[in-house]
Amino acid sequence: MCLFCKIIDGEIPNKTVHENEEFLCFHDINPAAKIHVLIIPKKHYDSFDVIKPELMANMTKFIHEVADKLDVRENGYRIITNIKEHGGQEVNHLHIHLLAGEYVGRLVGAKK
Ligand code: AMP
């Protein structure tokens, strides 16, 4: 069973932010910003690359609820999903990173 499936099963503890029947949001164990949470579907998918578009519709609604709960919608936030080796994915269970709580820099068009 994958790491995040174990979190969903309660075998590995997590700091839950928000949850419904389909998705779970919890704090990243190694935060890269003041606020860094992960949003995952409870059903296992290896990555964003294998899902049906319909899943993202529900996930989008859930992410908006998370952003409301964390009170980051006014100042903004970043969502990222890493896909496979070249995308830097380490845990092979689809997850969206949500970073917020401070300026998190620019990824596109940033000067080095
Ligand atoms: P990625 O590199 O996109 O696959 O991201 C995996 C993320 O999972 C990393 O940001 C890790 O810090 C995070 N992570 C790994 N194990 C745990 C855990 N037990 N609880 C919460 N976050 C975790």
Short mmCIF file of C-alpha atoms and ligand atoms in Angstrom, two decimals:
data_model
loop_
_atom_site.label_atom_id
_atom_site.label_comp_id
_atom_site.label_asym_id
_atom_site.label_seq_id
_atom_site.Cartn_x
_atom_site.Cartn_y
_atom_site.Cartn_z
CA MET A 1 0.00 0.00 0.00
CA CYS A 2 1.38 3.46 -0.83
CA LEU A 3 2.29 6.04 1.82
CA PHE A 4 -0.75 8.25 1.23
CA CYS A 5 -3.11 5.25 1.13
CA LYS A 6 -1.73 4.41 4.60
CA ILE A 7 -2.51 7.97 5.72
CA ILE A 8 -6.07 7.60 4.41
CA ASP A 9 -6.42 4.29 6.27
CA GLY A 10 -5.17 5.92 9.49
CA GLU A 11 -2.14 3.65 9.61
CA ILE A 12 0.14 6.73 9.43
CA PRO A 13 -1.00 9.80 11.41
CA ASN A 14 -1.66 13.13 9.70
CA LYS A 15 -2.64 16.66 10.64
CA THR A 16 -5.97 16.94 8.86
CA VAL A 17 -7.16 20.32 7.58
CA HIS A 18 -10.27 19.28 5.68
CA GLU A 19 -11.97 16.09 4.55
CA ASN A 20 -14.98 14.76 2.72
CA GLU A 21 -15.95 11.37 1.27
CA GLU A 22 -13.71 11.78 -1.75
CA PHE A 23 -10.71 13.89 -0.65
CA LEU A 24 -8.38 14.56 2.28
CA CYS A 25 -6.25 17.63 3.00
CA PHE A 26 -3.43 17.48 5.56
CA HIS A 27 -0.28 19.41 6.48
CA ASP A 28 2.92 18.50 4.62
CA ILE A 29 5.45 16.97 7.00
CA ASN A 30 8.26 19.11 5.54
CA PRO A 31 6.66 22.49 4.78
CA ALA A 32 8.14 24.62 2.00
CA ALA A 33 6.13 27.70 3.03
CA LYS A 34 4.36 29.05 6.13
CA ILE A 35 1.31 27.12 4.96
CA HIS A 36 1.95 23.91 3.00
CA VAL A 37 -0.80 21.35 2.75
CA LEU A 38 -1.44 18.39 0.48
CA ILE A 39 -4.77 17.56 -1.12
CA ILE A 40 -5.31 13.95 -2.16
CA PRO A 41 -8.14 11.81 -3.48
CA LYS A 42 -8.99 8.94 -1.15
CA LYS A 43 -9.01 6.60 -4.12
CA HIS A 44 -5.52 5.79 -5.34
CA TYR A 45 -4.34 7.32 -8.63
CA ASP A 46 -0.63 7.27 -9.44
CA SER A 47 -0.59 10.89 -10.60
CA PHE A 48 -2.51 13.69 -12.32
CA ASP A 49 -1.56 12.05 -15.60
CA VAL A 50 -3.95 9.10 -15.23
CA ILE A 51 -7.13 10.73 -13.92
CA LYS A 52 -10.37 11.56 -15.67
CA PRO A 53 -11.13 15.29 -16.02
CA GLU A 54 -14.26 14.86 -13.88
CA LEU A 55 -12.11 14.16 -10.81
CA MET A 56 -10.49 17.59 -11.13
CA ALA A 57 -13.92 19.25 -11.14
CA ASN A 58 -14.67 17.83 -7.68
CA MET A 59 -11.11 18.40 -6.55
CA THR A 60 -11.29 22.05 -7.59
CA LYS A 61 -14.34 22.56 -5.38
CA PHE A 62 -12.56 20.82 -2.50
CA ILE A 63 -9.41 22.95 -2.96
CA HIS A 64 -11.54 26.10 -2.83
CA GLU A 65 -13.00 24.87 0.46
CA VAL A 66 -9.47 24.25 1.79
CA ALA A 67 -8.41 27.76 0.71
CA ASP A 68 -11.46 29.17 2.51
CA LYS A 69 -10.69 27.18 5.64
CA LEU A 70 -7.05 28.36 5.63
CA ASP A 71 -8.23 31.90 4.87
CA VAL A 72 -5.75 32.37 2.02
CA ARG A 73 -8.05 33.37 -0.83
CA GLU A 74 -7.62 37.08 -0.38
CA ASN A 75 -3.80 37.11 -0.36
CA GLY A 76 -3.42 34.17 -2.71
CA TYR A 77 -1.77 30.81 -2.89
CA ARG A 78 -0.04 28.40 -5.27
CA ILE A 79 -1.10 24.90 -6.22
CA ILE A 80 1.35 22.44 -7.75
CA THR A 81 1.24 18.81 -8.73
CA ASN A 82 4.43 16.95 -9.61
CA ILE A 83 4.15 14.17 -12.18
CA LYS A 84 6.52 11.20 -12.41
CA GLU A 85 10.30 11.36 -12.56
CA HIS A 86 10.89 14.48 -14.62
CA GLY A 87 8.15 16.29 -12.68
CA GLY A 88 9.92 15.52 -9.40
CA GLN A 89 7.17 13.33 -7.96
CA GLU A 90 8.30 11.39 -4.88
CA VAL A 91 5.04 9.93 -3.60
CA ASN A 92 3.17 8.05 -6.30
CA HIS A 93 -0.36 8.96 -5.18
CA LEU A 94 -1.87 12.03 -6.85
CA HIS A 95 -1.47 15.04 -4.58
CA ILE A 96 -1.81 18.77 -5.02
CA HIS A 97 0.52 20.95 -2.97
CA LEU A 98 -1.06 24.19 -1.72
CA LEU A 99 1.48 26.80 -0.60
CA ALA A 100 0.48 30.03 1.06
CA GLY A 101 0.82 32.28 4.08
CA GLU A 102 3.63 34.36 2.55
CA TYR A 103 5.03 35.32 -0.86
CA VAL A 104 6.04 31.97 -2.34
CA GLY A 105 8.04 33.31 -5.28
CA ARG A 106 7.47 32.97 -9.00
CA LEU A 107 8.01 29.72 -10.86
CA VAL A 108 7.29 30.97 -14.37
CA GLY A 109 9.33 33.85 -15.70
CA ALA A 110 11.36 34.14 -12.51
CA LYS A 111 14.86 35.57 -12.77
CA LYS A 112 17.52 33.19 -11.50
P1 AMP B 1 6.15 15.13 -4.18
O1 AMP B 1 7.61 15.36 -4.17
O2 AMP B 1 5.38 16.08 -5.04
O3 AMP B 1 5.79 13.68 -4.44
O4 AMP B 1 5.64 15.48 -2.72
C1 AMP B 1 5.59 14.58 -1.67
C2 AMP B 1 5.35 15.39 -0.42
O5 AMP B 1 4.88 14.53 0.58
C3 AMP B 1 6.60 16.09 0.11
O6 AMP B 1 6.37 17.50 0.16
C4 AMP B 1 6.77 15.49 1.50
O7 AMP B 1 7.24 16.42 2.44
C5 AMP B 1 5.36 15.00 1.82
N1 AMP B 1 5.27 13.92 2.79
C6 AMP B 1 5.98 12.76 2.78
N2 AMP B 1 5.58 11.98 3.80
C7 AMP B 1 4.61 12.65 4.46
C8 AMP B 1 3.81 12.37 5.61
N3 AMP B 1 3.92 11.23 6.30
N4 AMP B 1 2.91 13.32 6.01
C9 AMP B 1 2.79 14.48 5.33
N5 AMP B 1 3.51 14.80 4.23
C10 AMP B 1 4.41 13.90 3.81
#
